[in-house]
Coordinates of C-alpha atoms in Angstrom, one line a residue:
Chain A
M21 CA -47.3 -36.4 -21.7
N22 CA -49.0 -38.9 -19.4
D23 CA -52.4 -38.5 -21.0
V24 CA -50.7 -39.3 -24.5
A25 CA -48.9 -42.3 -23.2
S26 CA -52.3 -43.6 -21.5
L27 CA -54.4 -43.2 -24.6
A28 CA -51.8 -44.7 -26.8
G29 CA -51.1 -47.6 -24.6
V30 CA -47.4 -46.9 -24.7
S31 CA -44.8 -46.0 -22.1
R32 CA -44.2 -42.1 -21.1
G33 CA -40.4 -43.0 -22.5
S34 CA -42.0 -43.5 -25.9
V35 CA -43.8 -40.3 -25.9
S36 CA -40.8 -38.4 -24.8
N37 CA -38.8 -40.2 -27.6
Y38 CA -41.3 -39.1 -30.0
I39 CA -41.4 -35.5 -29.1
N40 CA -37.7 -35.4 -29.3
G41 CA -37.2 -37.0 -32.5
R42 CA -35.7 -40.1 -31.0
S43 CA -36.5 -43.4 -32.9
N44 CA -39.5 -45.5 -31.9
R45 CA -40.9 -48.5 -33.7
P46 CA -43.2 -47.2 -36.5
E47 CA -46.4 -48.8 -35.0
I48 CA -45.6 -47.0 -31.6
K49 CA -45.0 -43.6 -33.6
L50 CA -48.4 -44.2 -35.2
K51 CA -50.2 -44.7 -32.0
I52 CA -48.7 -41.6 -30.4
E53 CA -49.6 -39.4 -33.4
K54 CA -53.2 -40.8 -33.1
A55 CA -53.3 -40.2 -29.4
I56 CA -52.0 -36.7 -29.8
K57 CA -54.5 -35.9 -32.5
E58 CA -57.3 -37.5 -30.6
L59 CA -56.8 -35.8 -27.2
H60 CA -57.4 -32.4 -28.4
Y61 CA -57.2 -31.4 -25.0
I62 CA -56.1 -28.1 -23.5
P63 CA -53.5 -28.7 -20.9
N64 CA -54.0 -27.6 -17.5
A65 CA -51.6 -24.7 -17.5
T66 CA -52.8 -23.6 -20.7
A67 CA -56.5 -23.5 -19.7
R68 CA -55.4 -21.3 -16.7
A69 CA -53.8 -19.0 -19.1
L70 CA -56.6 -18.7 -21.4
K71 CA -58.8 -18.2 -18.4
T72 CA -56.5 -15.3 -17.2
S73 CA -57.1 -13.8 -20.5
R74 CA -53.7 -14.1 -22.0
S75 CA -53.7 -14.1 -25.6
N76 CA -54.3 -17.3 -27.6
Y77 CA -52.7 -16.1 -30.7
V78 CA -49.4 -17.7 -31.9
V79 CA -47.6 -16.1 -34.6
F80 CA -46.1 -18.3 -37.4
I81 CA -43.5 -16.5 -39.4
L82 CA -42.2 -17.9 -42.7
P83 CA -40.9 -16.6 -45.9
T84 CA -43.9 -17.3 -47.9
V85 CA -47.0 -19.5 -47.7
N86 CA -46.9 -19.7 -51.5
T87 CA -44.9 -22.8 -52.1
P88 CA -46.0 -26.4 -51.7
F89 CA -43.9 -27.4 -48.6
F90 CA -44.7 -24.2 -46.8
S91 CA -48.4 -24.3 -47.5
E92 CA -48.6 -28.0 -46.4
L93 CA -46.7 -27.0 -43.2
T94 CA -48.8 -24.0 -42.5
Y95 CA -52.0 -26.2 -42.8
Y96 CA -50.8 -28.7 -40.3
I97 CA -49.5 -26.0 -37.8
Q98 CA -52.8 -24.1 -37.8
R99 CA -54.8 -27.3 -37.5
Q100 CA -52.7 -28.4 -34.5
L101 CA -52.9 -25.0 -32.8
N102 CA -56.5 -25.2 -33.4
N103 CA -56.8 -28.6 -31.7
F104 CA -55.2 -26.9 -28.4
G105 CA -57.4 -23.6 -28.7
Y106 CA -54.7 -21.4 -30.2
K107 CA -55.4 -19.2 -33.5
M108 CA -52.6 -18.6 -35.8
I109 CA -51.6 -15.2 -37.0
L110 CA -49.8 -15.7 -40.3
C111 CA -46.8 -13.6 -41.4
N112 CA -45.3 -14.0 -44.7
S113 CA -42.0 -12.2 -44.0
N114 CA -40.4 -12.6 -47.5
S115 CA -37.4 -12.9 -45.1
D116 CA -37.9 -9.1 -44.6
Y117 CA -36.0 -8.4 -41.3
I118 CA -38.0 -5.3 -40.4
E119 CA -41.1 -7.0 -40.7
E120 CA -40.1 -10.1 -38.6
I121 CA -39.1 -7.4 -35.8
E122 CA -42.6 -6.2 -35.5
Y123 CA -44.1 -9.6 -35.0
I124 CA -41.3 -10.7 -32.5
E125 CA -42.0 -7.5 -30.6
M126 CA -45.7 -8.3 -30.2
A127 CA -44.4 -11.6 -28.6
N128 CA -42.0 -9.6 -26.5
T129 CA -44.7 -7.5 -25.1
Q130 CA -47.1 -10.4 -24.5
K131 CA -49.5 -9.5 -27.1
V132 CA -49.2 -13.1 -28.5
A133 CA -48.7 -16.3 -26.5
G134 CA -45.9 -17.3 -28.6
V135 CA -44.0 -17.5 -32.0
I136 CA -43.2 -20.4 -34.3
T137 CA -40.6 -19.1 -36.9
M138 CA -39.0 -20.5 -40.2
S139 CA -37.2 -17.1 -40.5
Y140 CA -33.8 -17.1 -42.2
S141 CA -32.7 -13.7 -40.8
D142 CA -30.6 -13.7 -37.6
I143 CA -33.3 -12.7 -35.2
S144 CA -31.7 -14.1 -32.1
N145 CA -30.7 -10.6 -30.4
L146 CA -34.4 -9.3 -30.8
I147 CA -36.0 -12.2 -28.9
S148 CA -36.5 -11.9 -25.1
P149 CA -35.5 -15.1 -23.5
T150 CA -38.7 -15.2 -21.6
I151 CA -41.1 -15.7 -24.6
A152 CA -42.3 -18.9 -26.0
L153 CA -40.6 -19.7 -29.4
V154 CA -39.9 -22.6 -31.5
S155 CA -37.7 -22.4 -34.5
I156 CA -38.0 -24.7 -37.6
E157 CA -34.8 -25.5 -39.8
K158 CA -32.7 -22.9 -38.3
N159 CA -31.0 -23.0 -34.9
I160 CA -31.5 -19.4 -33.5
S161 CA -30.2 -19.6 -30.0
K162 CA -29.6 -21.9 -27.0
N163 CA -32.6 -20.6 -25.5
F164 CA -35.3 -22.0 -27.9
P165 CA -35.9 -25.5 -29.4
T166 CA -35.2 -26.3 -32.9
I167 CA -37.1 -28.8 -35.0
I168 CA -35.3 -29.8 -38.3
S169 CA -35.4 -32.6 -40.6
D170 CA -32.1 -34.7 -40.9
N171 CA -31.2 -33.2 -44.3
Y172 CA -27.8 -34.7 -44.4
T173 CA -29.0 -38.5 -44.0
G174 CA -31.8 -37.5 -46.2
A175 CA -29.5 -36.6 -49.1
R176 CA -27.5 -39.5 -48.6
L177 CA -30.6 -41.7 -48.9
G178 CA -31.4 -39.8 -52.2
A179 CA -27.9 -40.8 -53.6
E180 CA -28.4 -44.5 -52.2
Q181 CA -31.7 -44.8 -54.1
L182 CA -30.1 -43.9 -57.4
H183 CA -27.1 -46.0 -56.4
K184 CA -29.2 -49.1 -56.0
R185 CA -31.0 -48.6 -59.3
G186 CA -27.7 -49.3 -61.0
L187 CA -27.1 -45.8 -62.1
K188 CA -23.5 -44.7 -63.1
K189 CA -23.4 -41.2 -63.9
I190 CA -25.3 -39.0 -61.5
L191 CA -25.8 -35.2 -61.8
F192 CA -26.5 -33.0 -58.9
V193 CA -28.7 -30.0 -59.7
S194 CA -28.9 -27.0 -57.7
K195 CA -28.6 -23.1 -58.0
L196 CA -26.0 -20.8 -56.3
P197 CA -25.8 -19.6 -53.5
I198 CA -25.6 -23.2 -51.7
K199 CA -26.0 -22.5 -48.1
D200 CA -27.9 -23.5 -45.0
V201 CA -30.0 -26.7 -45.7
S202 CA -28.8 -26.8 -49.3
E203 CA -25.2 -27.0 -48.0
T204 CA -26.1 -30.0 -45.7
R205 CA -27.9 -31.7 -48.5
Q206 CA -24.8 -31.2 -51.0
Q207 CA -22.7 -32.6 -48.4
G208 CA -24.6 -35.7 -47.7
F209 CA -25.0 -36.4 -51.5
M210 CA -21.2 -36.0 -52.1
D211 CA -20.4 -38.0 -49.0
Y212 CA -22.4 -41.1 -50.1
C213 CA -21.2 -41.0 -53.8
Q214 CA -17.5 -40.6 -52.7
E215 CA -17.8 -43.6 -50.3
N216 CA -19.4 -45.6 -52.7
N217 CA -17.1 -44.7 -55.7
L218 CA -20.3 -43.3 -57.6
H219 CA -19.4 -41.0 -60.2
Y220 CA -21.0 -37.4 -60.0
D221 CA -21.0 -34.1 -61.6
M222 CA -22.8 -30.8 -60.8
I223 CA -24.7 -28.1 -62.5
L224 CA -25.2 -25.2 -60.3
A225 CA -27.1 -22.5 -62.0
E226 CA -26.1 -18.8 -61.6
D227 CA -28.3 -16.9 -58.8
K228 CA -30.3 -15.0 -61.4
K229 CA -34.0 -14.4 -62.5
D230 CA -33.7 -16.7 -65.7
F231 CA -31.7 -19.3 -64.0
I232 CA -33.1 -22.4 -65.7
E233 CA -31.5 -21.0 -68.9
D234 CA -28.3 -22.5 -67.4
Y235 CA -29.9 -26.0 -67.2
D236 CA -31.3 -25.6 -70.7
R237 CA -27.7 -25.1 -72.3
F238 CA -26.2 -27.6 -69.9
I239 CA -28.7 -30.1 -71.2
A240 CA -28.1 -29.2 -74.9
Q241 CA -24.4 -29.1 -74.3
H242 CA -24.4 -33.0 -72.9
L243 CA -26.8 -34.5 -75.5
I244 CA -24.8 -37.0 -77.5
G245 CA -26.9 -38.4 -80.4
G246 CA -30.0 -37.3 -78.7
K247 CA -28.9 -39.2 -75.6
F248 CA -28.3 -37.3 -72.2
E249 CA -24.9 -38.2 -70.8
F250 CA -26.2 -38.7 -67.3
D251 CA -28.5 -41.4 -66.1
G252 CA -29.4 -40.0 -62.6
I253 CA -30.3 -36.8 -61.3
F254 CA -30.5 -35.6 -57.6
S255 CA -31.5 -32.2 -56.7
D256 CA -31.8 -30.6 -53.3
T257 CA -35.1 -29.0 -54.1
D258 CA -38.2 -30.4 -56.0
E259 CA -38.1 -27.0 -57.7
Y260 CA -34.9 -27.4 -59.6
A261 CA -35.6 -31.1 -60.1
S262 CA -39.0 -30.2 -61.6
D263 CA -37.3 -27.7 -63.8
F264 CA -34.9 -29.9 -64.9
W265 CA -37.4 -32.6 -65.8
H266 CA -39.5 -30.4 -68.0
L267 CA -36.4 -29.2 -69.9
L268 CA -35.3 -32.9 -70.4
M269 CA -38.9 -33.6 -71.8
K270 CA -38.4 -30.5 -74.0
H271 CA -35.1 -32.1 -75.4
N272 CA -36.9 -35.4 -75.9
V273 CA -35.0 -37.1 -73.3
S274 CA -37.3 -40.0 -71.7
V275 CA -37.7 -39.8 -68.0
P276 CA -37.5 -42.3 -66.2
N277 CA -36.6 -44.7 -69.1
D278 CA -33.2 -42.9 -69.9
V279 CA -32.8 -40.6 -67.0
Q280 CA -34.3 -41.2 -63.5
I281 CA -34.8 -38.2 -61.2
I282 CA -35.0 -37.8 -57.5
G283 CA -36.0 -34.4 -55.9
F284 CA -36.3 -33.2 -52.3
D285 CA -39.6 -32.5 -50.8
A286 CA -42.0 -34.5 -52.9
A287 CA -44.2 -31.8 -52.8
K288 CA -47.9 -32.3 -54.2
I289 CA -49.7 -29.6 -56.1
Y290 CA -53.0 -31.2 -54.4
P291 CA -53.1 -32.9 -51.1
R292 CA -54.8 -36.0 -53.0
Q293 CA -52.5 -36.0 -55.7
P294 CA -50.1 -38.8 -56.1
V295 CA -46.5 -37.7 -56.0
F296 CA -45.2 -37.4 -59.5
L297 CA -41.5 -36.4 -58.9
S298 CA -39.8 -39.2 -56.8
A299 CA -38.2 -37.4 -53.9
I300 CA -36.9 -37.3 -50.4
R301 CA -39.6 -36.2 -48.3
Q302 CA -39.7 -34.2 -44.8
P303 CA -42.1 -35.5 -42.1
I304 CA -44.3 -32.3 -42.6
E305 CA -47.1 -33.2 -40.2
E306 CA -44.6 -34.6 -37.6
I307 CA -42.9 -31.2 -37.8
A308 CA -45.9 -29.5 -37.1
I309 CA -47.2 -31.7 -34.2
I310 CA -43.8 -31.4 -32.5
S311 CA -43.3 -27.6 -33.1
V312 CA -46.7 -26.9 -31.7
Y313 CA -46.1 -29.4 -28.6
K314 CA -42.7 -27.8 -27.8
L315 CA -44.3 -24.2 -27.9
L316 CA -47.2 -25.3 -25.5
D317 CA -44.7 -26.8 -23.3
Q318 CA -43.1 -23.6 -22.9
I319 CA -46.3 -21.5 -22.5
D320 CA -46.9 -24.0 -19.8
G321 CA -43.9 -22.8 -18.1
N322 CA -41.9 -26.0 -18.4
P323 CA -38.2 -25.5 -18.7
I324 CA -36.4 -26.5 -22.0
A325 CA -34.2 -29.6 -21.5
E326 CA -30.7 -28.8 -22.6
N327 CA -30.3 -32.3 -24.5
D328 CA -33.7 -31.8 -26.1
L329 CA -32.9 -28.4 -27.8
I330 CA -32.5 -29.8 -31.3
T331 CA -35.0 -32.3 -32.7
R332 CA -33.8 -33.9 -35.7
L333 CA -36.5 -35.7 -37.8
P334 CA -35.8 -38.8 -40.1
M335 CA -36.7 -38.3 -43.9
S336 CA -38.0 -40.9 -46.2
F337 CA -38.0 -41.7 -50.1
K338 CA -41.4 -41.4 -51.7
E339 CA -41.4 -43.0 -55.0
G340 CA -43.3 -41.0 -57.9
I341 CA -42.9 -41.7 -61.7
T342 CA -39.4 -40.2 -62.2
T343 CA -37.7 -43.3 -61.0
L344 CA -37.9 -47.1 -62.0
Chain B
M256 CA -59.8 6.6 -53.7
N257 CA -58.8 10.2 -54.3
D258 CA -55.3 9.4 -53.3
V259 CA -55.1 6.4 -55.4
A260 CA -56.4 8.4 -58.4
S261 CA -53.9 11.3 -57.9
L262 CA -50.9 8.9 -57.3
A263 CA -51.6 6.8 -60.5
G264 CA -52.5 9.9 -62.5
V265 CA -55.9 8.6 -63.4
S266 CA -59.5 9.8 -62.9
R267 CA -61.5 8.8 -59.7
G268 CA -63.8 7.1 -62.1
S269 CA -61.2 4.8 -63.2
V270 CA -60.2 3.8 -59.6
S271 CA -63.9 3.0 -59.0
N272 CA -64.2 1.1 -62.1
Y273 CA -61.1 -0.9 -60.9
I274 CA -62.3 -1.4 -57.3
N275 CA -65.7 -2.6 -58.9
G276 CA -64.5 -4.9 -61.4
R277 CA -65.4 -2.9 -64.4
S278 CA -63.1 -2.6 -67.3
N279 CA -60.5 -0.1 -67.7
R280 CA -57.7 -0.1 -70.3
P281 CA -54.8 -2.4 -69.2
E282 CA -52.1 0.5 -68.8
I283 CA -54.6 2.3 -66.3
K284 CA -55.2 -0.8 -64.5
L285 CA -51.4 -1.4 -64.1
K286 CA -51.1 2.3 -62.8
I287 CA -53.8 1.8 -60.3
E288 CA -52.6 -1.5 -59.1
K289 CA -49.2 0.3 -58.7
A290 CA -50.6 3.1 -56.8
I291 CA -52.6 1.0 -54.4
K292 CA -49.4 -1.0 -53.6
E293 CA -47.3 2.1 -53.4
L294 CA -49.4 4.2 -51.1
H295 CA -49.5 1.5 -48.2
Y296 CA -51.4 4.3 -46.4
I297 CA -53.6 3.6 -43.4
P298 CA -56.9 5.4 -44.3
N299 CA -57.9 8.1 -42.0
A300 CA -61.0 6.3 -40.4
T301 CA -58.8 3.3 -40.1
A302 CA -56.2 5.2 -38.3
R303 CA -58.7 6.5 -36.0
A304 CA -60.1 3.1 -35.5
L305 CA -56.7 1.7 -34.6
K306 CA -56.1 4.5 -32.3
T307 CA -59.4 3.8 -30.4
S308 CA -57.7 0.4 -29.8
R309 CA -60.1 -1.5 -32.0
S310 CA -58.6 -4.9 -33.2
N311 CA -56.5 -5.0 -36.4
Y312 CA -57.0 -8.6 -36.7
V313 CA -58.7 -9.9 -39.7
V314 CA -59.9 -13.6 -40.1
F315 CA -59.3 -15.4 -43.2
I316 CA -61.4 -18.4 -43.5
L317 CA -60.9 -20.8 -46.4
P318 CA -61.3 -24.6 -46.9
T319 CA -57.3 -25.3 -46.8
V320 CA -54.1 -23.2 -47.6
N321 CA -52.7 -26.5 -49.0
T322 CA -53.4 -25.9 -52.7
P323 CA -51.5 -23.6 -55.1
F324 CA -54.5 -21.4 -55.8
F325 CA -55.5 -20.9 -52.1
S326 CA -51.8 -20.5 -51.0
E327 CA -51.2 -17.8 -53.3
L328 CA -54.4 -16.1 -52.6
T329 CA -53.6 -16.3 -48.9
Y330 CA -50.2 -14.8 -49.6
Y331 CA -51.5 -11.8 -51.4
I332 CA -54.1 -11.3 -48.9
Q333 CA -51.8 -11.2 -46.2
R334 CA -49.5 -9.1 -47.7
Q335 CA -52.2 -6.4 -48.6
L336 CA -53.7 -6.6 -45.1
N337 CA -50.1 -6.0 -43.9
N338 CA -50.0 -2.9 -46.2
F339 CA -52.8 -1.3 -44.2
G340 CA -51.5 -2.3 -40.7
Y341 CA -53.7 -5.3 -40.4
K342 CA -52.8 -8.7 -39.2
M343 CA -54.2 -12.1 -40.8
I344 CA -55.7 -14.8 -38.5
L345 CA -55.7 -17.8 -40.6
C346 CA -58.4 -20.5 -40.6
N347 CA -58.3 -23.6 -42.6
S348 CA -61.7 -24.8 -41.9
N349 CA -61.8 -27.9 -44.0
S350 CA -65.3 -26.6 -44.7
D351 CA -66.3 -27.5 -41.2
Y352 CA -69.5 -25.5 -40.3
I353 CA -68.8 -25.6 -36.7
E354 CA -65.4 -24.1 -36.8
E355 CA -66.4 -21.4 -39.2
I356 CA -69.1 -20.3 -36.5
E357 CA -66.4 -19.8 -33.8
Y358 CA -64.5 -17.4 -36.1
I359 CA -67.6 -15.5 -37.2
E360 CA -68.5 -15.3 -33.5
M361 CA -65.3 -13.7 -32.9
A362 CA -66.2 -10.9 -35.6
N363 CA -69.8 -10.5 -34.2
T364 CA -68.4 -9.7 -30.8
Q365 CA -66.0 -7.4 -32.3
K366 CA -62.8 -9.2 -31.3
V367 CA -61.6 -8.8 -35.0
A368 CA -61.9 -6.0 -37.3
G369 CA -63.5 -8.2 -40.1
V370 CA -63.7 -11.3 -42.1
I371 CA -62.7 -12.3 -45.6
T372 CA -64.2 -15.7 -46.3
M373 CA -64.1 -18.2 -49.1
S374 CA -66.4 -20.6 -47.1
Y375 CA -68.7 -22.9 -48.9
S376 CA -71.0 -23.6 -45.8
D377 CA -74.2 -21.6 -45.7
I378 CA -73.1 -19.0 -42.9
S379 CA -75.5 -16.3 -43.9
N380 CA -77.7 -16.7 -40.9
L381 CA -74.8 -16.6 -38.6
I382 CA -73.5 -13.2 -39.3
S383 CA -74.5 -9.9 -37.8
P384 CA -75.2 -7.4 -40.5
T385 CA -73.0 -5.0 -38.7
I386 CA -69.6 -6.6 -39.1
A387 CA -67.2 -6.2 -41.8
L388 CA -67.1 -9.0 -44.3
V389 CA -66.0 -9.7 -48.0
S390 CA -67.1 -13.0 -49.5
I391 CA -64.9 -14.6 -52.3
E392 CA -66.4 -16.8 -55.0
K393 CA -69.8 -17.5 -53.0
N394 CA -72.4 -14.8 -52.8
I395 CA -73.5 -15.1 -49.2
S396 CA -76.2 -12.5 -48.7
K397 CA -77.1 -9.1 -49.9
N398 CA -75.4 -7.4 -46.9
F399 CA -71.9 -8.0 -48.0
P400 CA -69.8 -7.8 -51.3
T401 CA -68.8 -10.7 -53.2
I402 CA -65.5 -10.9 -55.4
I403 CA -65.6 -13.6 -58.1
S404 CA -63.9 -14.5 -61.2
D405 CA -66.0 -14.4 -64.3
N406 CA -66.1 -18.2 -64.5
Y407 CA -68.5 -18.6 -67.4
T408 CA -66.5 -16.3 -69.7
G409 CA -63.3 -18.0 -68.7
A410 CA -64.6 -21.4 -69.5
R411 CA -65.8 -19.9 -72.8
L412 CA -62.4 -18.9 -73.4
G413 CA -60.9 -22.0 -72.7
A414 CA -63.0 -23.8 -75.3
E415 CA -62.3 -20.9 -77.7
Q416 CA -58.6 -21.5 -77.4
L417 CA -59.0 -25.3 -78.3
H418 CA -61.2 -24.3 -81.1
K419 CA -58.9 -21.6 -82.6
R420 CA -56.3 -24.5 -82.5
G421 CA -58.3 -26.4 -85.1
L422 CA -59.0 -29.0 -82.7
K423 CA -62.1 -31.2 -83.4
K424 CA -62.8 -33.8 -80.7
I425 CA -62.8 -32.0 -77.4
L426 CA -63.1 -33.8 -74.1
F427 CA -64.4 -32.0 -70.9
V428 CA -62.8 -33.8 -67.8
S429 CA -64.0 -33.4 -64.2
K430 CA -65.4 -34.9 -61.3
L431 CA -68.9 -35.3 -59.8
P432 CA -70.6 -33.5 -58.1
I433 CA -70.6 -30.7 -60.7
K434 CA -71.9 -27.8 -58.6
D435 CA -70.9 -24.2 -57.6
V436 CA -68.3 -22.8 -59.7
S437 CA -67.7 -26.2 -61.6
E438 CA -71.3 -25.9 -62.8
T439 CA -70.8 -22.5 -64.1
R440 CA -67.7 -23.4 -66.0
Q441 CA -69.0 -26.4 -67.4
Q442 CA -71.9 -24.3 -68.6
G443 CA -69.7 -21.7 -70.3
F444 CA -67.9 -24.6 -72.0
M445 CA -70.8 -26.3 -73.4
D446 CA -72.3 -23.1 -74.4
Y447 CA -69.3 -22.2 -76.6
C448 CA -69.1 -25.7 -78.1
Q449 CA -72.8 -25.7 -79.1
E450 CA -72.8 -22.1 -80.5
N451 CA -69.5 -23.2 -82.7
N452 CA -70.8 -26.4 -83.6
L453 CA -67.5 -28.1 -81.8
H454 CA -68.1 -31.7 -81.0
Y455 CA -67.4 -32.5 -77.4
D456 CA -67.6 -35.3 -74.8
M457 CA -67.4 -35.6 -71.1
I458 CA -65.7 -37.8 -68.5
L459 CA -67.0 -36.9 -65.1
A460 CA -65.3 -39.2 -62.6
E461 CA -67.1 -40.6 -59.7
D462 CA -67.0 -38.9 -56.3
K463 CA -64.6 -41.4 -54.6
K464 CA -61.1 -41.5 -53.3
D465 CA -59.4 -43.3 -56.0
F466 CA -61.4 -41.5 -58.8
I467 CA -58.4 -41.0 -61.3
E468 CA -58.8 -44.8 -62.0
D469 CA -62.1 -43.8 -63.8
Y470 CA -59.8 -41.6 -66.1
D471 CA -57.3 -44.3 -66.6
R472 CA -59.9 -46.8 -67.8
F473 CA -61.5 -44.0 -70.0
I474 CA -58.1 -43.5 -71.6
A475 CA -57.4 -47.0 -72.2
Q476 CA -61.0 -47.5 -73.8
H477 CA -60.4 -44.9 -76.1
L478 CA -56.9 -45.8 -77.3
I479 CA -57.2 -46.9 -81.0
G480 CA -54.0 -48.2 -82.2
G481 CA -51.9 -46.2 -79.6
K482 CA -53.8 -43.0 -80.7
F483 CA -56.3 -41.1 -78.3
E484 CA -59.5 -40.4 -79.8
F485 CA -59.7 -36.9 -78.6
D486 CA -57.3 -34.1 -79.7
G487 CA -58.3 -31.5 -77.1
I488 CA -58.8 -31.5 -73.2
F489 CA -60.5 -29.0 -71.2
S490 CA -61.0 -29.1 -67.4
D491 CA -62.6 -27.2 -64.9
T492 CA -59.6 -27.5 -62.5
D493 CA -55.7 -27.8 -63.0
E494 CA -56.0 -30.8 -60.8
Y495 CA -58.2 -33.0 -63.1
A496 CA -56.2 -31.5 -66.1
S497 CA -53.0 -32.6 -64.7
D498 CA -54.1 -36.0 -63.5
F499 CA -55.2 -36.6 -66.9
W500 CA -52.0 -35.4 -68.5
H501 CA -49.8 -37.6 -66.4
L502 CA -52.1 -40.7 -67.2
L503 CA -51.8 -39.8 -70.9
M504 CA -48.2 -39.8 -70.7
K505 CA -48.2 -43.1 -69.0
H506 CA -50.1 -44.3 -71.9
N507 CA -47.7 -42.9 -74.4
V508 CA -49.7 -40.4 -75.7
S509 CA -47.7 -37.2 -76.8
V510 CA -48.9 -34.0 -75.2
P511 CA -49.2 -31.4 -76.9
N512 CA -48.3 -33.0 -80.1
D513 CA -51.3 -35.5 -80.2
V514 CA -53.4 -34.0 -77.5
Q515 CA -53.6 -30.4 -76.2
I516 CA -54.8 -29.7 -72.7
I517 CA -56.1 -26.7 -71.1
G518 CA -56.6 -26.5 -67.4
F519 CA -58.3 -24.1 -64.9
D520 CA -56.1 -21.8 -62.5
A521 CA -52.5 -22.0 -63.9
A522 CA -51.2 -22.9 -60.7
K523 CA -47.6 -22.9 -60.2
I524 CA -45.7 -25.1 -57.9
Y525 CA -43.2 -22.3 -57.2
P526 CA -43.9 -18.7 -57.5
R527 CA -41.0 -18.3 -60.1
Q528 CA -42.0 -21.3 -62.2
P529 CA -43.1 -20.9 -65.5
V530 CA -46.4 -22.1 -66.0
F531 CA -46.5 -25.8 -67.4
L532 CA -50.2 -26.6 -67.8
S533 CA -51.9 -24.3 -70.2
A534 CA -55.0 -22.9 -68.3
I535 CA -57.5 -20.3 -67.6
R536 CA -56.1 -18.0 -65.0
Q537 CA -58.0 -16.3 -62.2
P538 CA -56.6 -12.7 -61.3
I539 CA -55.7 -13.8 -58.0
E540 CA -53.6 -10.7 -56.9
E541 CA -56.5 -8.5 -58.0
I542 CA -58.9 -10.6 -55.9
A543 CA -56.9 -10.1 -53.1
I544 CA -56.4 -6.2 -53.5
I545 CA -60.0 -5.7 -54.1
S546 CA -61.3 -8.1 -51.2
V547 CA -59.1 -6.2 -48.9
Y548 CA -60.2 -2.7 -50.2
K549 CA -63.8 -3.6 -49.9
L550 CA -63.4 -4.8 -46.4
L551 CA -61.5 -1.8 -45.3
D552 CA -64.1 0.4 -47.0
Q553 CA -66.6 -1.2 -44.3
I554 CA -64.3 -1.0 -41.4
D555 CA -64.1 2.8 -42.4
G556 CA -68.0 2.7 -42.0
N557 CA -68.8 3.5 -45.7
P558 CA -72.2 1.9 -46.8
I559 CA -71.9 -0.8 -49.6
A560 CA -73.6 0.5 -52.7
E561 CA -76.2 -1.8 -54.0
N562 CA -75.0 -2.1 -57.3
D563 CA -71.3 -2.8 -56.3
L564 CA -72.3 -6.0 -54.2
I565 CA -70.8 -8.5 -56.9
T566 CA -67.5 -7.6 -58.5
R567 CA -66.9 -9.9 -61.4
L568 CA -63.0 -10.1 -62.5
P569 CA -62.2 -11.1 -66.1
M570 CA -60.0 -14.2 -66.4
S571 CA -57.2 -14.8 -68.9
F572 CA -55.6 -17.6 -70.8
K573 CA -52.1 -18.5 -69.9
E574 CA -49.9 -20.7 -72.3
G575 CA -47.9 -23.6 -70.8
I576 CA -46.4 -26.6 -72.5
T577 CA -49.7 -28.4 -73.1
T578 CA -51.0 -26.4 -76.1
L579 CA -49.3 -25.6 -79.4

């Protein structure tokens, strides 16, 4: 932490704030991120561990690497681990409990240095409290740090962005079941709308393979003389927002002229691509940097401070071509 | 191979054809893929190797996991390795030669069981001929098998699909430099057009950060009374096709009514998503299955047959909403 502070020319407190998701002025944040990236240093304790032939493999468990959000996260975590001399073992678990156990077991028996997990299974009972582990998004237990985006405030920001564009009839688009982060996002959206007397409705597709048929039917039923009854759409994922967008196009509804859409994640198909779908964006690179930092801290044998167990990172609005 | 043939109820010859990319009837192909997936068996020699504590890590080197094609490929390769008891070490090399060397060195010193690489660097001199290695797309050396999609025939298929829709003025969209598979795709497209007297033009953006400005200017220059001069577009990547599509939308050109577009890869943002951009598609899951099979064959100590060094897999056309 001292090295980072010194190279960045900021206080140790600012670095501590950064690592624990507390706010810093943007220019300070940039300096810290730059310093962490530039240092590429292997901390003393970690260097010792490597010398004593402890494994330098870190397991990364996630449902699947095959979505834009997850593949971008995987990219940054692997790069960040690499900066510190660690290699990533990738596990697409498909949320398969049995498979996740095997990887956790590898960590328990010290075959790997640690685990970064984005698992949705309840694996808390399986994990020895002595291993190094960081959980992204889901709070697994009081023994390990959790890194999560501030989904509630992010969803409020989405509703606010529609509101300040003067839109009057907002539609929340999602799919059942609404749980975990979806629930938090829905709550943030509803709270903002209620507090600001903003009219909203919801279309929640059934949990079935051809769920977008529900959206298609809903759009057909709410077209009056070719005009869609809603003028603003917010979804808790880019996926549903993007499905809905393309269905509106099919029904000749003009986006963003007649209907404006805000999704969640601002995923890009290609790294260099401009964002097409306006959306609330998670700070993916920051999640990666902080997750790796908190993992290495444990590997180095530092105790986890109780008030730093949950790191909640602010989200931002990225404007694409689906809002005016 | 016998186990696969027996479970699939097909001849050993058919399995051999499949593994070496030679054609089989589609129903036979499906049976073989199903059998390979269902078997999940650890071949005898591999089981022996695992017992003798040889590492069960396989390195997968690719430029970046953060594009739809690469993340889907990574997903299937990891799942397929997992079926055979192997773990994937992921390396996003960003085509960094130095970093690739480190992973190749791990393989040379037997710290990992093998390497699957999609590297664009020339790493042939670094690799000991005794390690197990499979190269995807690029033919590295005569010592190792290459798995590649049949890009030339795929590009011809793209031109043919535009042709049979009665389109007359075709535009090839890409970016400089045109090399490797891009060159093969461009050649296939041009050959088809020339052989069939199909008029075509090309827009090749400069190799710069804001290259899509070139597309934007080109569109503006070729709009006559709001109508775009070309009625068919083919690109050697989804990326440029998709950039072009969105720019046409911005200029109020109707896709697919006035201009039809075919890209390359048919990438989906989400696994469940219907394909939006009509495109030529690589058989990604098949590439993964065959790459892993050919790697395990080497790990098992089987010699690589000289006439099976290059496996060229057929591509197909996936219809999205950008063609009629």
